[in-house]
CSV table of C-alpha atoms and ligand atoms in Angstrom, one decimal:
chain,number,residue,atom,x,y,z
A,200,MET,CA,0.0,0.0,0.0
A,201,LEU,CA,1.6,3.3,-1.1
A,202,LYS,CA,1.2,6.1,1.3
A,203,THR,CA,1.2,9.9,0.7
A,204,ARG,CA,4.7,11.3,1.1
A,205,ILE,CA,4.5,14.4,3.3
A,206,ALA,CA,6.9,17.3,3.8
A,207,VAL,CA,6.4,19.8,6.7
A,208,LEU,CA,7.7,23.3,6.3
A,209,VAL,CA,8.6,25.0,9.7
A,210,SER,CA,10.3,28.0,11.1
A,211,GLY,CA,9.9,27.9,14.9
A,212,GLY,CA,8.8,25.8,17.9
A,213,GLY,CA,7.1,23.1,15.7
A,214,THR,CA,4.2,22.3,18.0
A,215,ASN,CA,2.0,21.7,14.9
A,216,LEU,CA,4.7,19.4,13.5
A,217,GLN,CA,4.7,17.6,16.9
A,218,ALA,CA,0.9,17.2,16.6
A,219,LEU,CA,1.5,15.6,13.1
A,220,ILE,CA,4.2,13.3,14.4
A,221,ASP,CA,2.0,12.2,17.3
A,222,ALA,CA,-1.0,11.7,15.0
A,223,GLN,CA,1.1,9.5,12.7
A,224,LYS,CA,2.2,7.4,15.7
A,225,SER,CA,-1.3,7.1,17.1
A,226,GLY,CA,-2.8,6.1,13.7
A,227,ILE,CA,-4.9,9.2,13.2
A,228,ILE,CA,-2.6,9.8,10.1
A,229,LYS,CA,-2.5,6.3,8.5
A,230,ASN,CA,-2.5,7.1,4.8
A,231,GLY,CA,0.4,9.5,5.0
A,232,GLU,CA,4.0,9.4,6.1
A,233,ILE,CA,6.1,12.5,7.1
A,234,LYS,CA,9.3,12.0,5.1
A,235,LEU,CA,10.9,15.4,5.4
A,236,VAL,CA,10.9,18.6,7.5
A,237,VAL,CA,12.2,21.7,5.9
A,238,SER,CA,13.0,24.7,8.2
A,239,SER,CA,13.6,28.3,7.1
A,240,SER,CA,15.7,28.7,10.2
A,241,GLN,CA,18.8,26.8,11.5
A,242,ASN,CA,17.8,27.0,15.1
A,243,ALA,CA,14.1,26.1,15.0
A,244,PHE,CA,13.2,23.7,17.8
A,245,ALA,CA,11.0,22.0,15.2
A,246,LEU,CA,14.3,20.5,13.8
A,247,THR,CA,14.9,18.8,17.2
A,248,ARG,CA,11.4,17.4,17.2
A,249,ALA,CA,12.0,16.0,13.7
A,250,LYS,CA,15.3,14.4,14.6
A,251,ASP,CA,13.8,12.9,17.8
A,252,ALA,CA,11.2,11.3,15.6
A,253,GLY,CA,13.7,10.0,13.0
A,254,VAL,CA,12.5,12.3,10.3
A,255,ASP,CA,15.0,13.7,7.7
A,256,THR,CA,15.5,17.5,7.9
A,257,ALA,CA,16.8,20.3,5.6
A,258,VAL,CA,17.4,23.9,6.4
A,259,VAL,CA,16.8,26.4,3.6
A,260,SER,CA,17.3,29.9,5.0
A,261,ARG,CA,16.1,32.9,3.0
A,262,LYS,CA,18.8,35.2,4.4
A,263,ASP,CA,21.6,32.8,3.3
A,264,LEU,CA,20.3,32.9,-0.2
A,265,GLN,CA,20.6,36.0,-2.4
A,266,THR,CA,17.2,36.0,-4.0
A,267,GLN,CA,13.6,34.7,-3.3
A,268,GLN,CA,14.0,32.7,-6.5
A,269,ALA,CA,17.1,30.9,-5.2
A,270,PHE,CA,15.3,30.3,-1.9
A,271,GLU,CA,12.3,28.7,-3.6
A,272,SER,CA,14.4,26.6,-6.0
A,273,GLU,CA,16.3,25.2,-3.1
A,274,ILE,CA,13.1,24.2,-1.4
A,275,LYS,CA,11.7,22.7,-4.7
A,276,LYS,CA,15.0,20.7,-5.1
A,277,VAL,CA,14.7,18.9,-1.8
A,278,ILE,CA,10.9,18.5,-2.1
A,279,ASP,CA,11.3,16.8,-5.5
A,280,GLU,CA,14.3,14.8,-4.3
A,281,TYR,CA,12.1,13.2,-1.6
A,282,LYS,CA,9.2,12.7,-4.1
A,283,ILE,CA,6.8,14.6,-1.9
A,284,ASP,CA,3.1,14.5,-2.6
A,285,LEU,CA,1.7,16.9,0.1
A,286,ILE,CA,3.5,20.0,1.5
A,287,VAL,CA,2.2,21.1,4.9
A,288,MET,CA,3.2,24.6,6.1
A,289,ALA,CA,3.1,24.5,9.9
A,290,GLY,CA,4.4,27.7,11.5
A,291,PHE,CA,6.3,28.5,8.4
A,292,MET,CA,7.2,32.2,8.4
A,293,SER,CA,8.8,32.8,5.0
A,294,ILE,CA,6.9,33.9,1.9
A,295,LEU,CA,6.3,31.5,-1.1
A,296,THR,CA,5.4,33.3,-4.3
A,297,LYS,CA,3.0,32.3,-7.0
A,298,ASP,CA,6.0,30.9,-8.9
A,299,PHE,CA,6.3,28.2,-6.2
A,300,THR,CA,2.7,27.7,-5.3
A,301,ASP,CA,1.7,27.3,-9.0
A,302,MET,CA,4.0,24.3,-9.2
A,303,TYR,CA,2.1,22.4,-6.5
A,304,PRO,CA,-1.7,23.2,-7.1
A,305,ASP,CA,-3.8,21.8,-4.3
A,306,ARG,CA,-0.8,20.1,-2.8
A,307,ILE,CA,0.2,22.8,-0.3
A,308,ILE,CA,-1.8,23.4,2.9
A,309,ASN,CA,-1.4,25.8,5.8
A,310,ILE,CA,-2.7,26.1,9.3
A,311,HIS,CA,-3.7,29.7,10.2
A,312,PRO,CA,-4.6,30.6,13.9
A,313,SER,CA,-7.9,32.4,13.2
A,314,LEU,CA,-11.3,31.7,11.5
A,315,ILE,CA,-10.4,32.9,8.0
A,316,PRO,CA,-11.5,35.4,6.6
A,317,SER,CA,-11.1,37.1,10.0
A,318,PHE,CA,-7.6,38.3,11.0
A,319,CYS,CA,-5.7,36.9,8.0
A,320,GLY,CA,-3.6,38.1,5.2
A,321,LYS,CA,-0.5,40.4,5.2
A,322,GLY,CA,0.8,41.0,8.7
A,323,TYR,CA,-1.5,38.5,10.5
A,324,TYR,CA,0.8,35.7,11.7
A,325,GLY,CA,1.7,34.1,15.0
A,326,ILE,CA,0.9,36.2,18.1
A,327,HIS,CA,-0.3,39.2,16.0
A,328,VAL,CA,-3.4,37.3,15.0
A,329,HIS,CA,-4.5,36.9,18.6
A,330,GLU,CA,-3.6,40.5,19.5
A,331,ALA,CA,-5.9,41.6,16.7
A,332,ALA,CA,-8.7,39.2,17.8
A,333,LEU,CA,-8.5,40.6,21.4
A,334,ASP,CA,-8.3,44.2,20.2
A,335,TYR,CA,-11.4,43.7,18.1
A,336,GLY,CA,-13.2,42.0,21.0
A,337,VAL,CA,-14.4,38.9,19.2
A,338,LYS,CA,-16.1,36.3,21.5
A,339,VAL,CA,-15.1,33.3,19.3
A,340,THR,CA,-11.9,32.7,17.3
A,341,GLY,CA,-10.3,29.5,16.2
A,342,ALA,CA,-8.1,28.0,13.5
A,343,THR,CA,-8.3,27.2,9.8
A,344,VAL,CA,-6.6,24.7,7.5
A,345,HIS,CA,-6.6,25.9,3.9
A,346,PHE,CA,-5.0,25.2,0.5
A,347,VAL,CA,-2.1,27.6,-0.3
A,348,ASN,CA,-2.1,29.8,-3.4
A,349,GLU,CA,-0.4,33.1,-4.1
A,350,ILE,CA,-2.7,35.1,-1.9
A,351,PRO,CA,-1.6,35.0,1.8
A,352,ASP,CA,-4.2,32.8,3.6
A,353,GLY,CA,-6.3,33.0,0.4
A,354,GLY,CA,-6.7,29.4,-0.7
A,355,ARG,CA,-9.8,27.2,-0.4
A,356,ILE,CA,-10.7,26.4,3.2
A,357,ILE,CA,-10.4,22.7,4.2
A,358,MET,CA,-11.3,22.6,7.9
A,359,GLN,CA,-12.0,25.1,10.7
A,360,LYS,CA,-12.6,24.8,14.5
A,361,ALA,CA,-13.9,27.5,16.8
A,362,VAL,CA,-12.5,28.4,20.2
A,363,GLN,CA,-14.1,30.5,22.9
A,364,VAL,CA,-12.3,33.7,23.9
A,365,ARG,CA,-12.3,34.0,27.7
A,366,ASP,CA,-12.5,37.2,29.9
A,367,GLY,CA,-9.0,38.1,30.9
A,368,ASP,CA,-7.4,36.3,28.0
A,369,THR,CA,-4.0,37.6,26.9
A,370,PRO,CA,-2.6,37.1,23.4
A,371,GLN,CA,-0.5,34.3,24.9
A,372,SER,CA,-3.3,32.5,26.7
A,373,LEU,CA,-5.5,32.7,23.7
A,374,GLN,CA,-2.8,31.5,21.3
A,375,ARG,CA,-2.2,28.5,23.6
A,376,ARG,CA,-5.9,27.6,23.7
A,377,VAL,CA,-6.3,28.0,19.9
A,378,MET,CA,-3.3,25.7,19.5
A,379,GLU,CA,-4.4,23.1,22.0
A,380,GLU,CA,-8.2,23.1,21.1
A,381,ALA,CA,-8.0,23.8,17.4
A,382,GLU,CA,-4.7,23.7,15.5
A,383,TRP,CA,-3.3,20.5,16.9
A,384,LYS,CA,-6.6,18.8,16.2
A,385,ILE,CA,-7.7,20.0,12.7
A,386,LEU,CA,-4.2,19.9,11.1
A,387,PRO,CA,-3.7,16.1,11.6
A,388,LEU,CA,-7.4,15.5,10.6
A,389,SER,CA,-6.9,17.6,7.4
A,390,VAL,CA,-3.6,15.9,6.6
A,391,GLU,CA,-5.2,12.4,6.9
A,392,MET,CA,-8.2,13.4,4.8
A,393,ILE,CA,-6.0,14.7,2.0
A,394,SER,CA,-3.5,11.8,2.4
A,395,GLU,CA,-6.3,9.3,2.0
A,396,LYS,CA,-7.3,10.9,-1.3
A,397,PHE,CA,-3.7,11.1,-2.6
A,398,ALA,CA,-2.9,7.5,-1.5
A,399,ALA,CA,-6.1,6.1,-3.2
A,400,ALA,CA,-5.0,7.7,-6.4
A,401,LYS,CA,-1.4,6.4,-6.0
A,402,ASN,CA,-2.8,2.9,-5.4
A,403,GLY,CA,-5.4,3.1,-8.1
A,404,THR,CA,-8.2,2.5,-5.6
A,405,ASP,CA,-9.8,5.9,-6.1
A,406,GLY,CA,-12.4,4.4,-8.4
A,407,MET,CA,-11.1,6.5,-11.3
A,408,LEU,CA,-10.9,4.6,-14.6
A,409,GLN,CA,-7.5,3.1,-14.7
A,410,GLU,CA,-5.3,2.7,-17.8
A,411,ARG,CA,-5.6,-1.0,-18.7
B,714,GRF,C1,1.4,29.3,15.7
B,714,GRF,O1,0.8,30.5,16.1
B,714,GRF,C2,0.6,28.7,14.5
B,714,GRF,O2,-0.7,29.0,14.6
B,714,GRF,C3,1.2,29.3,13.3
B,714,GRF,O3,2.6,29.4,13.6
B,714,GRF,C4,2.8,29.5,15.0
B,714,GRF,C5,3.8,28.6,15.5
B,714,GRF,O4,3.5,27.3,15.3
B,714,GRF,N1,0.9,28.5,12.2
B,714,GRF,P1,4.4,26.0,15.6
B,714,GRF,O5,4.4,25.9,17.1
B,714,GRF,O6,5.8,26.4,15.1
B,714,GRF,O7,3.8,24.9,14.9
């Protein structure tokens, strides 16, 4: 049974990567296999999580490469070397342009810590998303998994989960709850849902008419 080959793009703590690693171990992700972790930063703790789980890693740092184009072709090189089917951006803080996303249509997904279309797009990342939610005074926020295209947080929505905002929440306490109650749940479920589809196609069990 061929499985979907997954690469996870990271930049920081890697708690979403950890959720994916744990979900693969527990069998929530059974049609996919994390084959590679690519970090945009040399000292991302996500790299330690990957190594502890026996997953191959690569570092492609934007500042070490002269141009965006060189950065993206380095990422493409290792993605293609590992014959990756599905690219998962999990706390990945670098920009990927249309040149890159157009090469992998409906094969790149991202986890965003709000209920898109709220608090998303340019400038809304990490803790800033939760600062904006608290500033606005929303009573409910959450997380969204979506396909990635050239528009920041603009691709088709795959899954969302709502989280209550509590009186006295700080951006940090809200971020933690959104991670625990939403991100770490819907990202593994979304990865398994898409992996199942990709694996069925790879194994010719997706009911599509097969070449004789
Ligand atoms: C989190 O805020 C997550 O919502 C966003 O990136 C931040 C760091 O995630 N996608 P991680 O701990 O590196 O997975």
